[in-house]
GROMACS .gro file of C-alpha atoms in nm:
model
  511
    1MET     CA    1  -2.716   7.641   0.891
    2SER     CA    2  -2.575   7.273   1.042
    3TYR     CA    3  -2.265   7.332   0.751
    4ARG     CA    4  -2.186   7.681   0.900
    5ILE     CA    5  -2.178   7.495   1.244
    6GLU     CA    6  -1.932   7.247   1.093
    7ALA     CA    7  -1.721   7.482   0.982
    8ILE     CA    8  -1.689   7.697   1.257
    9ILE     CA    9  -1.616   7.399   1.471
   10ASP     CA   10  -1.312   7.360   1.220
   11ALA     CA   11  -1.250   7.679   1.253
   12LEU     CA   12  -1.186   7.699   1.604
   13ARG     CA   13  -0.989   7.351   1.601
   14LYS     CA   14  -0.751   7.511   1.315
   15LYS     CA   15  -0.699   7.845   1.595
   16LEU     CA   16  -0.637   7.586   1.853
   17LEU     CA   17  -0.358   7.376   1.664
   18ASP     CA   18  -0.255   7.730   1.546
   19ALA     CA   19  -0.217   7.880   1.889
   20ALA     CA   20  -0.033   7.533   2.037
   21VAL     CA   21   0.272   7.517   1.790
   22ARG     CA   22   0.295   7.917   1.792
   23GLY     CA   23   0.346   7.915   2.192
   24GLU     CA   24   0.034   8.081   2.278
   25LEU     CA   25  -0.158   7.784   2.448
   26VAL     CA   26   0.063   7.725   2.741
   27ASP     CA   27   0.268   7.942   2.915
   28GLN     CA   28   0.641   7.934   2.852
   29ASN     CA   29   0.827   7.851   3.153
   30ASN     CA   30   1.233   8.052   3.139
   31GLY     CA   31   1.342   7.751   3.447
   32GLU     CA   32   1.314   7.444   3.169
   33GLU     CA   33   1.546   7.400   3.002
   34PRO     CA   34   1.569   7.563   2.634
   35ALA     CA   35   1.481   7.439   2.287
   36SER     CA   36   1.875   7.462   2.194
   37ALA     CA   37   1.981   7.224   2.479
   38LEU     CA   38   1.739   6.943   2.334
   39LEU     CA   39   1.837   7.001   1.971
   40GLU     CA   40   2.251   6.905   2.079
   41ARG     CA   41   2.162   6.666   2.243
   42ILE     CA   42   1.926   6.503   1.969
   43ALA     CA   43   2.250   6.591   1.714
   44ALA     CA   44   2.486   6.397   1.965
   45GLU     CA   45   2.267   6.112   1.935
   46ARG     CA   46   2.231   6.099   1.574
   47SER     CA   47   2.582   6.086   1.548
   48ARG     CA   48   2.593   5.780   1.821
   49LEU     CA   49   2.345   5.629   1.564
   50ILE     CA   50   2.546   5.658   1.302
   51ARG     CA   51   2.880   5.539   1.414
   52GLU     CA   52   2.720   5.255   1.575
   53LYS     CA   53   2.518   5.193   1.171
   54LYS     CA   54   2.187   5.171   1.367
   55ILE     CA   55   2.025   5.488   1.134
   56LYS     CA   56   2.217   5.575   0.753
   57LYS     CA   57   2.391   5.905   0.770
   58PRO     CA   58   2.174   6.160   0.610
   59LYS     CA   59   2.268   6.279   0.228
   60SER     CA   60   2.274   6.658   0.425
   61SER     CA   61   2.246   6.810   0.720
   62SER     CA   62   2.088   7.186   0.814
   63ARG     CA   63   2.164   7.421   1.154
   64ILE     CA   64   1.926   7.685   1.160
   65GLU     CA   65   1.967   8.010   1.423
   66ARG     CA   66   1.834   8.277   1.518
   67ARG     CA   67   2.041   8.627   1.433
   68ASP     CA   68   1.901   8.991   1.521
   69GLY     CA   69   1.549   8.848   1.508
   70HIS     CA   70   1.628   8.686   1.180
   71PHE     CA   71   1.652   8.333   1.094
   72TYR     CA   72   1.975   8.177   0.943
   73GLU     CA   73   1.984   7.816   0.754
   74SER     CA   74   2.336   7.663   0.718
   75VAL     CA   75   2.338   7.299   0.461
   76ASP     CA   76   2.608   7.088   0.576
   77GLY     CA   77   2.878   7.394   0.698
   78SER     CA   78   2.792   7.653   0.383
   79THR     CA   79   2.759   8.033   0.427
   80PRO     CA   80   2.402   8.085   0.653
   81VAL     CA   81   2.111   8.192   0.423
   82CYS     CA   82   1.820   8.384   0.576
   83ILE     CA   83   1.512   8.188   0.503
   84ASP     CA   84   1.278   8.450   0.700
   85ASP     CA   85   0.987   8.418   0.395
   86GLU     CA   86   1.029   8.026   0.423
   87LEU     CA   87   0.867   8.006   0.766
   88PRO     CA   88   0.545   8.004   0.858
   89PHE     CA   89   0.521   8.195   1.169
   90GLU     CA   90   0.685   8.338   1.420
   91ILE     CA   91   0.771   8.154   1.772
   92PRO     CA   92   0.876   8.207   2.123
   93ASP     CA   93   1.251   8.284   2.192
   94SER     CA   94   1.276   7.955   2.383
   95TRP     CA   95   1.210   7.797   2.122
   96LYS     CA   96   1.341   7.674   1.780
   97TRP     CA   97   1.291   7.620   1.429
   98VAL     CA   98   1.452   7.295   1.250
   99ARG     CA   99   1.393   7.025   0.949
  100LEU     CA  100   1.212   6.756   1.022
  101GLY     CA  101   1.498   6.503   0.910
  102GLU     CA  102   1.699   6.679   1.182
  103ILE     CA  103   1.524   6.533   1.467
  104SER     CA  104   1.441   6.188   1.313
  105GLU     CA  105   1.483   5.911   1.122
  106SER     CA  106   1.219   5.808   0.898
  107ALA     CA  107   1.076   5.557   0.636
  108LEU     CA  108   0.859   5.420   0.401
  109GLY     CA  109   0.693   5.122   0.445
  110LYS     CA  110   0.630   4.781   0.222
  111THR     CA  111   0.616   4.736  -0.099
  112LEU     CA  112   0.300   4.547  -0.144
  113ASP     CA  113   0.300   4.266  -0.438
  114GLN     CA  114   0.129   3.909  -0.375
  115LYS     CA  115   0.270   3.782  -0.672
  116LYS     CA  116   0.652   3.853  -0.575
  117ASN     CA  117   0.590   3.896  -0.137
  118LYS     CA  118   0.687   3.540   0.042
  119GLY     CA  119   0.709   3.499   0.403
  120GLU     CA  120   0.455   3.422   0.667
  121LEU     CA  121   0.094   3.640   0.719
  122GLN     CA  122   0.153   3.939   0.942
  123PRO     CA  123  -0.081   4.213   1.003
  124TYR     CA  124   0.007   4.593   0.857
  125LEU     CA  125  -0.145   4.950   0.866
  126CYS     CA  126  -0.223   5.109   0.558
  127SER     CA  127  -0.373   5.508   0.549
  128ILE     CA  128  -0.759   5.391   0.583
  129ASN     CA  129  -0.588   5.295   0.977
  130VAL     CA  130  -0.466   5.595   1.011
  131ARG     CA  131  -0.722   5.896   1.143
  132GLN     CA  132  -0.751   6.178   1.319
  133ASP     CA  133  -0.818   6.028   1.674
  134GLY     CA  134  -0.582   5.750   1.641
  135VAL     CA  135  -0.522   5.416   1.499
  136SER     CA  136  -0.757   5.233   1.366
  137LEU     CA  137  -0.756   4.845   1.395
  138SER     CA  138  -1.087   4.771   1.296
  139THR     CA  139  -0.968   4.735   0.901
  140LEU     CA  140  -0.641   4.557   0.961
  141LYS     CA  141  -0.554   4.368   0.639
  142LYS     CA  142  -0.275   4.112   0.641
  143ALA     CA  143   0.052   4.058   0.395
  144ARG     CA  144   0.358   3.803   0.350
  145PHE     CA  145   0.659   3.978   0.523
  146GLU     CA  146   0.998   3.794   0.497
  147GLN     CA  147   1.228   3.767   0.824
  148GLU     CA  148   1.413   4.001   0.727
  149GLU     CA  149   1.167   4.248   0.662
  150LEU     CA  150   1.002   4.210   1.028
  151GLU     CA  151   1.274   4.410   1.177
  152LYS     CA  152   1.234   4.672   0.923
  153TYR     CA  153   0.886   4.709   0.896
  154CYS     CA  154   0.819   4.702   1.251
  155LEU     CA  155   0.628   4.973   1.440
  156ALA     CA  156   0.772   5.081   1.778
  157PRO     CA  157   0.564   5.263   2.093
  158GLY     CA  158   0.598   5.618   1.977
  159ASP     CA  159   0.643   5.607   1.574
  160LEU     CA  160   0.438   5.881   1.406
  161LEU     CA  161   0.264   5.769   1.110
  162VAL     CA  162   0.207   5.996   0.835
  163CYS     CA  163   0.025   5.934   0.545
  164GLU     CA  164   0.229   5.961   0.204
  165GLY     CA  165  -0.063   6.008  -0.060
  166GLY     CA  166  -0.446   6.063  -0.048
  167ASP     CA  167  -0.531   6.289   0.234
  168VAL     CA  168  -0.151   6.381   0.270
  169GLY     CA  169  -0.005   6.451   0.631
  170ARG     CA  170  -0.314   6.279   0.793
  171SER     CA  171  -0.123   6.140   1.113
  172ALA     CA  172  -0.184   5.959   1.435
  173VAL     CA  173   0.122   5.783   1.654
  174TRP     CA  174   0.141   5.414   1.726
  175GLU     CA  175   0.076   5.319   2.071
  176GLN     CA  176   0.103   4.980   2.128
  177ASP     CA  177   0.398   4.795   2.229
  178SER     CA  178   0.312   4.482   1.998
  179PRO     CA  179   0.389   4.348   1.670
  180MET     CA  180   0.265   4.578   1.357
  181TYR     CA  181   0.359   4.618   1.048
  182TYR     CA  182   0.307   4.908   0.755
  183GLN     CA  183   0.276   4.950   0.409
  184ASN     CA  184   0.407   5.202   0.143
  185ALA     CA  185   0.124   5.407   0.141
  186LEU     CA  186   0.230   5.534   0.495
  187HIS     CA  187   0.587   5.727   0.641
  188ARG     CA  188   0.678   5.587   0.984
  189ILE     CA  189   0.892   5.840   1.174
  190ARG     CA  190   1.108   5.775   1.504
  191PHE     CA  191   1.187   6.072   1.683
  192PHE     CA  192   1.578   6.136   1.872
  193GLY     CA  193   1.566   6.295   2.251
  194LYS     CA  194   1.231   6.182   2.339
  195ILE     CA  195   1.067   6.451   2.106
  196SER     CA  196   0.682   6.439   2.140
  197PRO     CA  197   0.533   6.229   1.882
  198HIS     CA  198   0.180   6.398   1.946
  199TYR     CA  199   0.307   6.720   1.945
  200ILE     CA  200   0.444   6.724   1.585
  201ARG     CA  201   0.127   6.485   1.514
  202ASP     CA  202  -0.043   6.817   1.596
  203VAL     CA  203   0.202   7.070   1.398
  204MET     CA  204   0.130   6.829   1.096
  205GLU     CA  205  -0.243   6.879   1.137
  206LEU     CA  206  -0.217   7.214   1.162
  207TYR     CA  207  -0.023   7.225   0.829
  208LYS     CA  208  -0.331   6.999   0.650
  209PHE     CA  209  -0.551   7.255   0.755
  210SER     CA  210  -0.310   7.594   0.673
  211LYS     CA  211  -0.224   7.421   0.305
  212GLU     CA  212   0.175   7.428   0.441
  213LEU     CA  213   0.229   7.104   0.374
  214ASP     CA  214   0.114   7.165  -0.007
  215LYS     CA  215   0.488   7.330  -0.058
  216PHE     CA  216   0.666   7.000   0.028
  217CYS     CA  217   0.412   6.802  -0.168
  218LYS     CA  218   0.442   6.661  -0.529
  219GLY     CA  219   0.242   6.657  -0.822
  220VAL     CA  220  -0.075   6.833  -0.873
  221THR     CA  221  -0.419   6.689  -0.904
  222ILE     CA  222  -0.304   6.368  -0.724
  223LYS     CA  223  -0.041   6.480  -0.472
  224HIS     CA  224   0.226   6.290  -0.253
  225LEU     CA  225   0.451   6.393   0.022
  226VAL     CA  226   0.796   6.186  -0.106
  227GLN     CA  227   1.076   6.098   0.200
  228THR     CA  228   1.355   6.372   0.054
  229GLU     CA  229   1.036   6.639   0.124
  230LEU     CA  230   0.917   6.519   0.409
  231ARG     CA  231   1.244   6.570   0.575
  232LYS     CA  232   1.284   6.893   0.509
  233ILE     CA  233   0.915   7.034   0.655
  234PHE     CA  234   1.021   7.313   0.936
  235ILE     CA  235   0.923   7.236   1.294
  236PRO     CA  236   0.878   7.470   1.567
  237ILE     CA  237   1.021   7.329   1.887
  238PRO     CA  238   0.927   7.396   2.250
  239PRO     CA  239   1.174   7.299   2.547
  240LEU     CA  240   1.058   6.953   2.628
  241GLN     CA  241   0.844   6.989   2.938
  242GLU     CA  242   0.675   7.257   2.706
  243GLN     CA  243   0.613   7.015   2.470
  244HIS     CA  244   0.391   6.764   2.676
  245ARG     CA  245   0.214   7.092   2.845
  246ILE     CA  246   0.096   7.176   2.468
  247VAL     CA  247  -0.028   6.833   2.411
  248GLU     CA  248  -0.226   6.784   2.756
  249ALA     CA  249  -0.390   7.132   2.702
  250LEU     CA  250  -0.457   7.085   2.349
  251GLU     CA  251  -0.643   6.722   2.437
  252ARG     CA  252  -0.826   6.865   2.633
  253GLN     CA  253  -0.950   7.178   2.443
  254LEU     CA  254  -1.012   6.932   2.128
  255LYS     CA  255  -1.213   6.727   2.351
  256GLN     CA  256  -1.425   6.967   2.415
  257LEU     CA  257  -1.476   7.023   2.063
  258ASP     CA  258  -1.505   6.690   1.952
  259ILE     CA  259  -1.828   6.667   2.220
  260LEU     CA  260  -1.966   7.001   2.073
  261ARG     CA  261  -1.937   6.846   1.712
  262GLU     CA  262  -2.082   6.485   1.797
  263SER     CA  263  -2.376   6.675   2.002
  264HIS     CA  264  -2.441   6.908   1.733
  265ARG     CA  265  -2.506   6.615   1.488
  266ARG     CA  266  -2.647   6.406   1.720
  267MET     CA  267  -2.915   6.693   1.739
  268ARG     CA  268  -2.945   6.687   1.318
  269ARG     CA  269  -2.974   6.337   1.325
  270ILE     CA  270  -3.265   6.354   1.568
  271LEU     CA  271  -3.411   6.582   1.383
  272ASN     CA  272  -3.441   6.468   1.054
  273GLU     CA  273  -3.494   6.094   1.245
  274THR     CA  274  -3.836   5.929   1.257
  275PRO     CA  275  -3.945   5.735   1.562
  276THR     CA  276  -3.829   5.454   1.362
  277SER     CA  277  -3.508   5.495   1.232
  278LEU     CA  278  -3.405   5.679   1.589
  279ARG     CA  279  -3.505   5.353   1.757
  280GLN     CA  280  -3.265   5.195   1.505
  281GLN     CA  281  -2.991   5.410   1.600
  282LEU     CA  282  -3.051   5.348   2.002
  283LEU     CA  283  -3.052   4.982   1.918
  284GLN     CA  284  -2.715   4.984   1.753
  285ALA     CA  285  -2.600   5.202   2.015
  286ALA     CA  286  -2.681   4.974   2.292
  287ILE     CA  287  -2.516   4.660   2.124
  288GLU     CA  288  -2.197   4.838   2.065
  289GLY     CA  289  -2.159   4.861   2.453
  290LYS     CA  290  -2.221   5.319   2.424
  291LEU     CA  291  -2.568   5.311   2.614
  292VAL     CA  292  -2.429   5.240   2.956
  293ALA     CA  293  -2.074   5.302   3.125
  294GLN     CA  294  -1.933   5.038   3.170
  295ASP     CA  295  -1.823   4.893   3.544
  296PRO     CA  296  -1.483   4.769   3.544
  297LYS     CA  297  -1.536   4.606   3.916
  298GLU     CA  298  -1.838   4.379   3.730
  299GLU     CA  299  -1.740   4.004   3.609
  300PRO     CA  300  -1.644   4.027   3.246
  301ALA     CA  301  -1.804   3.794   2.990
  302SER     CA  302  -1.552   3.560   2.958
  303ALA     CA  303  -1.663   3.446   3.294
  304LEU     CA  304  -2.037   3.428   3.161
  305LEU     CA  305  -1.914   3.256   2.848
  306GLU     CA  306  -1.725   2.976   3.059
  307ARG     CA  307  -2.043   2.909   3.280
  308ILE     CA  308  -2.223   2.892   2.980
  309ALA     CA  309  -2.037   2.669   2.792
  310LYS     CA  310  -1.969   2.413   3.089
  311GLU     CA  311  -2.397   2.405   3.120
  312ARG     CA  312  -2.417   2.360   2.781
  313ALA     CA  313  -2.141   2.039   2.828
  314SER     CA  314  -2.355   1.906   3.110
  315LEU     CA  315  -2.726   1.916   2.906
  316PRO     CA  316  -2.867   1.564   2.902
  317GLY     CA  317  -2.913   1.404   2.617
  318LYS     CA  318  -3.028   1.531   2.284
  319ARG     CA  319  -2.985   1.844   2.433
  320LYS     CA  320  -2.621   1.793   2.508
  321ALA     CA  321  -2.402   2.038   2.289
  322ALA     CA  322  -2.085   1.938   2.114
  323PRO     CA  323  -1.781   2.150   2.197
  324GLN     CA  324  -1.835   2.446   2.028
  325SER     CA  325  -1.576   2.732   1.916
  326ARG     CA  326  -1.462   3.052   2.147
  327ILE     CA  327  -1.350   3.370   2.017
  328GLU     CA  328  -1.016   3.524   2.164
  329ARG     CA  329  -0.915   3.872   2.089
  330ARG     CA  330  -0.566   3.966   2.064
  331PRO     CA  331  -0.366   4.230   1.973
  332GLY     CA  332  -0.272   4.111   1.615
  333GLY     CA  333  -0.638   4.078   1.552
  334ILE     CA  334  -0.922   3.894   1.622
  335PHE     CA  335  -0.934   3.477   1.641
  336GLU     CA  336  -1.172   3.161   1.645
  337LEU     CA  337  -1.028   2.844   1.811
  338PHE     CA  338  -1.194   2.527   1.732
  339PRO     CA  339  -1.184   2.209   1.893
  340ASP     CA  340  -0.945   2.047   1.690
  341GLY     CA  341  -0.713   2.288   1.784
  342SER     CA  342  -0.725   2.508   1.511
  343GLU     CA  343  -0.757   2.870   1.426
  344LYS     CA  344  -0.870   3.089   1.189
  345ASP     CA  345  -0.815   3.508   1.159
  346ILE     CA  346  -1.188   3.654   1.146
  347SER     CA  347  -1.091   4.029   1.225
  348ASP     CA  348  -1.232   4.063   0.909
  349GLU     CA  349  -1.592   3.951   1.015
  350ILE     CA  350  -1.632   4.150   1.310
  351PRO     CA  351  -1.874   4.426   1.229
  352PHE     CA  352  -1.755   4.713   1.521
  353ASP     CA  353  -1.547   4.762   1.843
  354ILE     CA  354  -1.692   4.660   2.176
  355PRO     CA  355  -1.550   4.753   2.493
  356GLU     CA  356  -1.269   4.552   2.656
  357SER     CA  357  -1.483   4.368   2.901
  358TRP     CA  358  -1.729   4.272   2.653
  359GLU     CA  359  -1.679   3.923   2.406
  360TRP     CA  360  -1.786   3.770   2.100
  361SER     CA  361  -1.940   3.463   2.011
  362ARG     CA  362  -2.143   3.254   1.737
  363PHE     CA  363  -2.513   3.262   1.807
  364GLY     CA  364  -2.535   2.930   1.769
  365ASP     CA  365  -2.314   2.899   2.104
  366ILE     CA  366  -2.574   3.071   2.339
  367CYS     CA  367  -2.870   3.019   2.202
  368ILE     CA  368  -3.070   2.649   2.194
  369ASN     CA  369  -3.271   2.569   1.906
  370ARG     CA  370  -3.606   2.469   2.037
  371ASP     CA  371  -3.782   2.397   1.688
  372SER     CA  372  -3.833   2.037   1.733
  373GLU     CA  373  -3.918   2.064   2.146
  374ARG     CA  374  -4.329   2.122   2.015
  375VAL     CA  375  -4.536   1.944   2.312
  376PRO     CA  376  -4.891   1.802   2.289
  377LEU     CA  377  -5.171   1.923   2.472
  378SER     CA  378  -5.440   1.716   2.664
  379MET     CA  379  -5.792   1.727   2.587
  380PRO     CA  380  -5.882   1.969   2.897
  381GLN     CA  381  -5.659   2.206   2.743
  382ARG     CA  382  -5.771   2.262   2.345
  383SER     CA  383  -6.012   2.562   2.430
  384LYS     CA  384  -5.703   2.729   2.496
  385GLN     CA  385  -5.683   2.730   2.122
  386ALA     CA  386  -5.809   3.091   2.009
  387LYS     CA  387  -5.557   3.248   2.327
  388ILE     CA  388  -5.297   3.056   2.103
  389PHE     CA  389  -5.372   3.184   1.790
  390ASP     CA  390  -5.263   3.526   1.923
  391TYR     CA  391  -4.900   3.488   1.933
  392TYR     CA  392  -4.759   3.358   1.605
  393GLY     CA  393  -4.899   3.181   1.297
  394ALA     CA  394  -5.088   3.173   0.978
  395SER     CA  395  -5.485   3.268   0.900
  396GLY     CA  396  -5.696   3.002   0.819
  397VAL     CA  397  -5.771   2.667   0.970
  398ILE     CA  398  -5.463   2.481   1.080
  399ASP     CA  399  -5.516   2.084   1.119
  400LYS     CA  400  -5.393   1.916   1.444
  401VAL     CA  401  -5.251   2.234   1.586
  402GLU     CA  402  -5.303   2.025   1.950
  403LYS     CA  403  -5.005   1.869   1.828
  404PHE     CA  404  -4.742   2.140   1.750
  405ILE     CA  405  -4.752   2.339   2.124
  406PHE     CA  406  -4.498   2.520   2.269
  407GLU     CA  407  -4.519   2.581   2.626
  408GLY     CA  408  -4.325   2.887   2.833
  409ARG     CA  409  -4.116   3.162   2.744
  410PHE     CA  410  -3.935   3.161   2.426
  411LEU     CA  411  -3.749   3.399   2.161
  412LEU     CA  412  -3.918   3.379   1.779
  413ILE     CA  413  -3.668   3.471   1.488
  414GLY     CA  414  -3.856   3.562   1.135
  415GLU     CA  415  -3.664   3.271   0.893
  416ASP     CA  416  -3.819   3.396   0.605
  417GLY     CA  417  -3.994   3.668   0.410
  418ALA     CA  418  -3.841   4.028   0.285
  419ASN     CA  419  -3.829   4.203   0.651
  420LEU     CA  420  -3.551   3.950   0.690
  421ILE     CA  421  -3.382   4.253   0.477
  422ASN     CA  422  -3.598   4.557   0.449
  423ARG     CA  423  -3.662   4.537   0.838
  424SER     CA  424  -3.987   4.764   0.890
  425THR     CA  425  -4.064   4.605   1.180
  426ASP     CA  426  -3.910   4.366   1.455
  427ILE     CA  427  -3.834   4.003   1.333
  428ALA     CA  428  -3.742   3.858   1.679
  429PHE     CA  429  -3.965   3.926   1.978
  430PHE     CA  430  -4.090   3.711   2.273
  431ALA     CA  431  -4.354   3.464   2.334
  432GLU     CA  432  -4.493   3.289   2.713
  433GLY     CA  433  -4.776   3.060   2.781
  434GLN     CA  434  -4.908   2.814   2.524
  435PHE     CA  435  -4.832   2.935   2.177
  436TRP     CA  436  -4.871   2.752   1.861
  437VAL     CA  437  -4.591   2.869   1.590
  438ASN     CA  438  -4.562   2.743   1.223
  439ASN     CA  439  -4.222   2.637   1.032
  440HIS     CA  440  -4.155   3.006   0.955
  441ALA     CA  441  -4.016   3.120   1.233
  442HIS     CA  442  -3.688   2.986   1.461
  443VAL     CA  443  -3.792   2.892   1.829
  444LEU     CA  444  -3.530   2.928   2.095
  445SER     CA  445  -3.409   2.971   2.420
  446ALA     CA  446  -3.109   3.078   2.606
  447TYR     CA  447  -2.887   2.914   2.885
  448ARG     CA  448  -2.983   2.977   3.235
  449GLU     CA  449  -2.694   3.290   3.259
  450MET     CA  450  -2.766   3.449   2.931
  451PRO     CA  451  -3.066   3.643   2.922
  452LEU     CA  452  -3.250   3.653   2.587
  453ASP     CA  453  -3.376   4.021   2.599
  454PHE     CA  454  -3.035   4.156   2.488
  455ILE     CA  455  -3.032   3.881   2.201
  456CYS     CA  456  -3.375   3.991   2.100
  457SER     CA  457  -3.260   4.383   2.101
  458TYR     CA  458  -2.951   4.288   1.908
  459ILE     CA  459  -3.070   4.052   1.634
  460ASN     CA  460  -3.349   4.374   1.594
  461GLY     CA  461  -3.058   4.617   1.554
  462ILE     CA  462  -2.828   4.473   1.299
  463SER     CA  463  -2.843   4.402   0.913
  464LEU     CA  464  -2.922   4.074   0.819
  465THR     CA  465  -2.870   4.092   0.496
  466SER     CA  466  -2.496   3.861   0.481
  467PHE     CA  467  -2.704   3.592   0.652
  468VAL     CA  468  -2.996   3.567   0.424
  469SER     CA  469  -3.011   3.327   0.078
  470GLY     CA  470  -3.271   3.396  -0.190
  471THR     CA  471  -3.400   3.697  -0.324
  472ALA     CA  472  -3.732   3.636  -0.470
  473GLN     CA  473  -3.775   3.461  -0.115
  474PRO     CA  474  -3.566   3.545   0.156
  475LYS     CA  475  -3.464   3.269   0.423
  476LEU     CA  476  -3.263   3.256   0.703
  477THR     CA  477  -3.165   2.948   0.788
  478GLN     CA  478  -3.063   2.749   1.146
  479ALA     CA  479  -2.678   2.721   1.009
  480LYS     CA  480  -2.674   3.081   0.949
  481LEU     CA  481  -2.851   3.197   1.196
  482ASN     CA  482  -2.623   3.058   1.450
  483SER     CA  483  -2.305   3.181   1.222
  484ILE     CA  484  -2.412   3.558   1.362
  485LEU     CA  485  -2.153   3.695   1.558
  486VAL     CA  486  -2.273   3.844   1.875
  487PRO     CA  487  -2.120   4.046   2.117
  488ILE     CA  488  -2.183   3.946   2.469
  489PRO     CA  489  -2.159   4.209   2.776
  490PRO     CA  490  -2.101   4.132   3.133
  491ALA     CA  491  -2.458   3.940   3.302
  492ARG     CA  492  -2.505   4.267   3.485
  493GLU     CA  493  -2.451   4.522   3.242
  494GLN     CA  494  -2.674   4.305   3.028
  495HIS     CA  495  -2.963   4.459   3.233
  496ARG     CA  496  -2.881   4.781   3.304
  497ILE     CA  497  -2.815   4.801   2.934
  498MET     CA  498  -3.203   4.663   2.851
  499GLN     CA  499  -3.356   4.847   3.128
  500GLN     CA  500  -3.216   5.214   2.994
  501LEU     CA  501  -3.311   5.095   2.630
  502LYS     CA  502  -3.685   5.029   2.783
  503LYS     CA  503  -3.687   5.375   2.946
  504VAL     CA  504  -3.546   5.553   2.585
  505LEU     CA  505  -3.761   5.384   2.359
  506SER     CA  506  -4.073   5.427   2.540
  507LEU     CA  507  -4.030   5.784   2.495
  508VAL     CA  508  -3.939   5.755   2.139
  509ASN     CA  509  -4.260   5.548   2.114
  510GLN     CA  510  -4.429   5.885   2.239
  511SER     CA  511  -4.287   6.104   1.993
   0.00000   0.00000   0.00000
């Protein structure tokens, strides 16, 4: 049944795309400039760019006209030939058919070769970054680009990226006005005449759905969309204003389908999940900023981290911490800046995307290790030892336990054991009052303005496999613990997250 629902949603998506590019999703406006005028301007613009040697003259030129209800194509001024059988569907009278190469300039990206490539390391996009919902920068890679290649392979806002192989035709629009490059698994298409790249992206998605792109692909087992064939693809062109109305209307409709699909998948997960795994999903949603809405009026996490840094520097004696690194998000990646002025791109270490108002930090920069700060109990207090053992310790007789007592509220994190990997139960929890802790747990507190509750949920919500050493007896050392990247929400948002998490987890625990 669930697969049928997914298929129905896919069919609805295809139907919406089909209606959009046939001119059936929004009304035509006779007062708008027809597509023919747009194509005339594009032809003039392309001729000018060729004269100025900014683009190369194409090997051939196509012109498609409608006569008596039929479409004819003339190539390089040749006798027009009827192409009705080649066109995929009918279009409104105010629209025009055109080959993609007539309205755009396109190129494949840089061919990557580690042995031959020289120059500075630059971020680049490959097919994995091009997704149905846009361009993803979470798995960004780097390669060496020489100076003359920087301009050649640099993307501009509005460029359409199309996968050349693999999932052929998957497309996304590059929106950012920041340096970014691309490799030869992608076509970069740059349009003339202010044609909407988002509209052409929707056309490409429909063509993928309907197998229309297969007509232009090379290969049988492994398909490729080469440049010469890409330029031959037939594109239905509406008037310019209508293109934007189509994109806006289609985006609204497809968003509702996406919500429906996600709701269906969430329900499937809930029906198939145990309370334990559902709890893990809630923790994951909380630490990724998806459990509560962000409030742009709230102070960002960067201000909180600045105050923590000042507090850390002002600590007296042995608690005074050395200057630590800080993490900075930039258009080209995520960088860690060190006290000596050096920096390192840590984009590959970032486990997931976080909201703009959040920041990344290392665990050791926001928590204080208290392992060496046990306090001795006075003689009158020793009668409380029975209560002390209820918190965290080992069975059996412990000599001189009074010399190893903590007092206050602390976060305890297990240091060793199979549960660091298997995660059948939480490894982080709180202890309050007077308690004894053996050497199999880290004892931590936080700086004044950093609530420990969010950190506790974070540690319980992530996989620690990459931070644990040893197999027979897994161990989480203090150094490894300190190196864990932690997403930091604004202080107020942390409290809202924990309130909401407590509320929904109580419902899960009742199930």
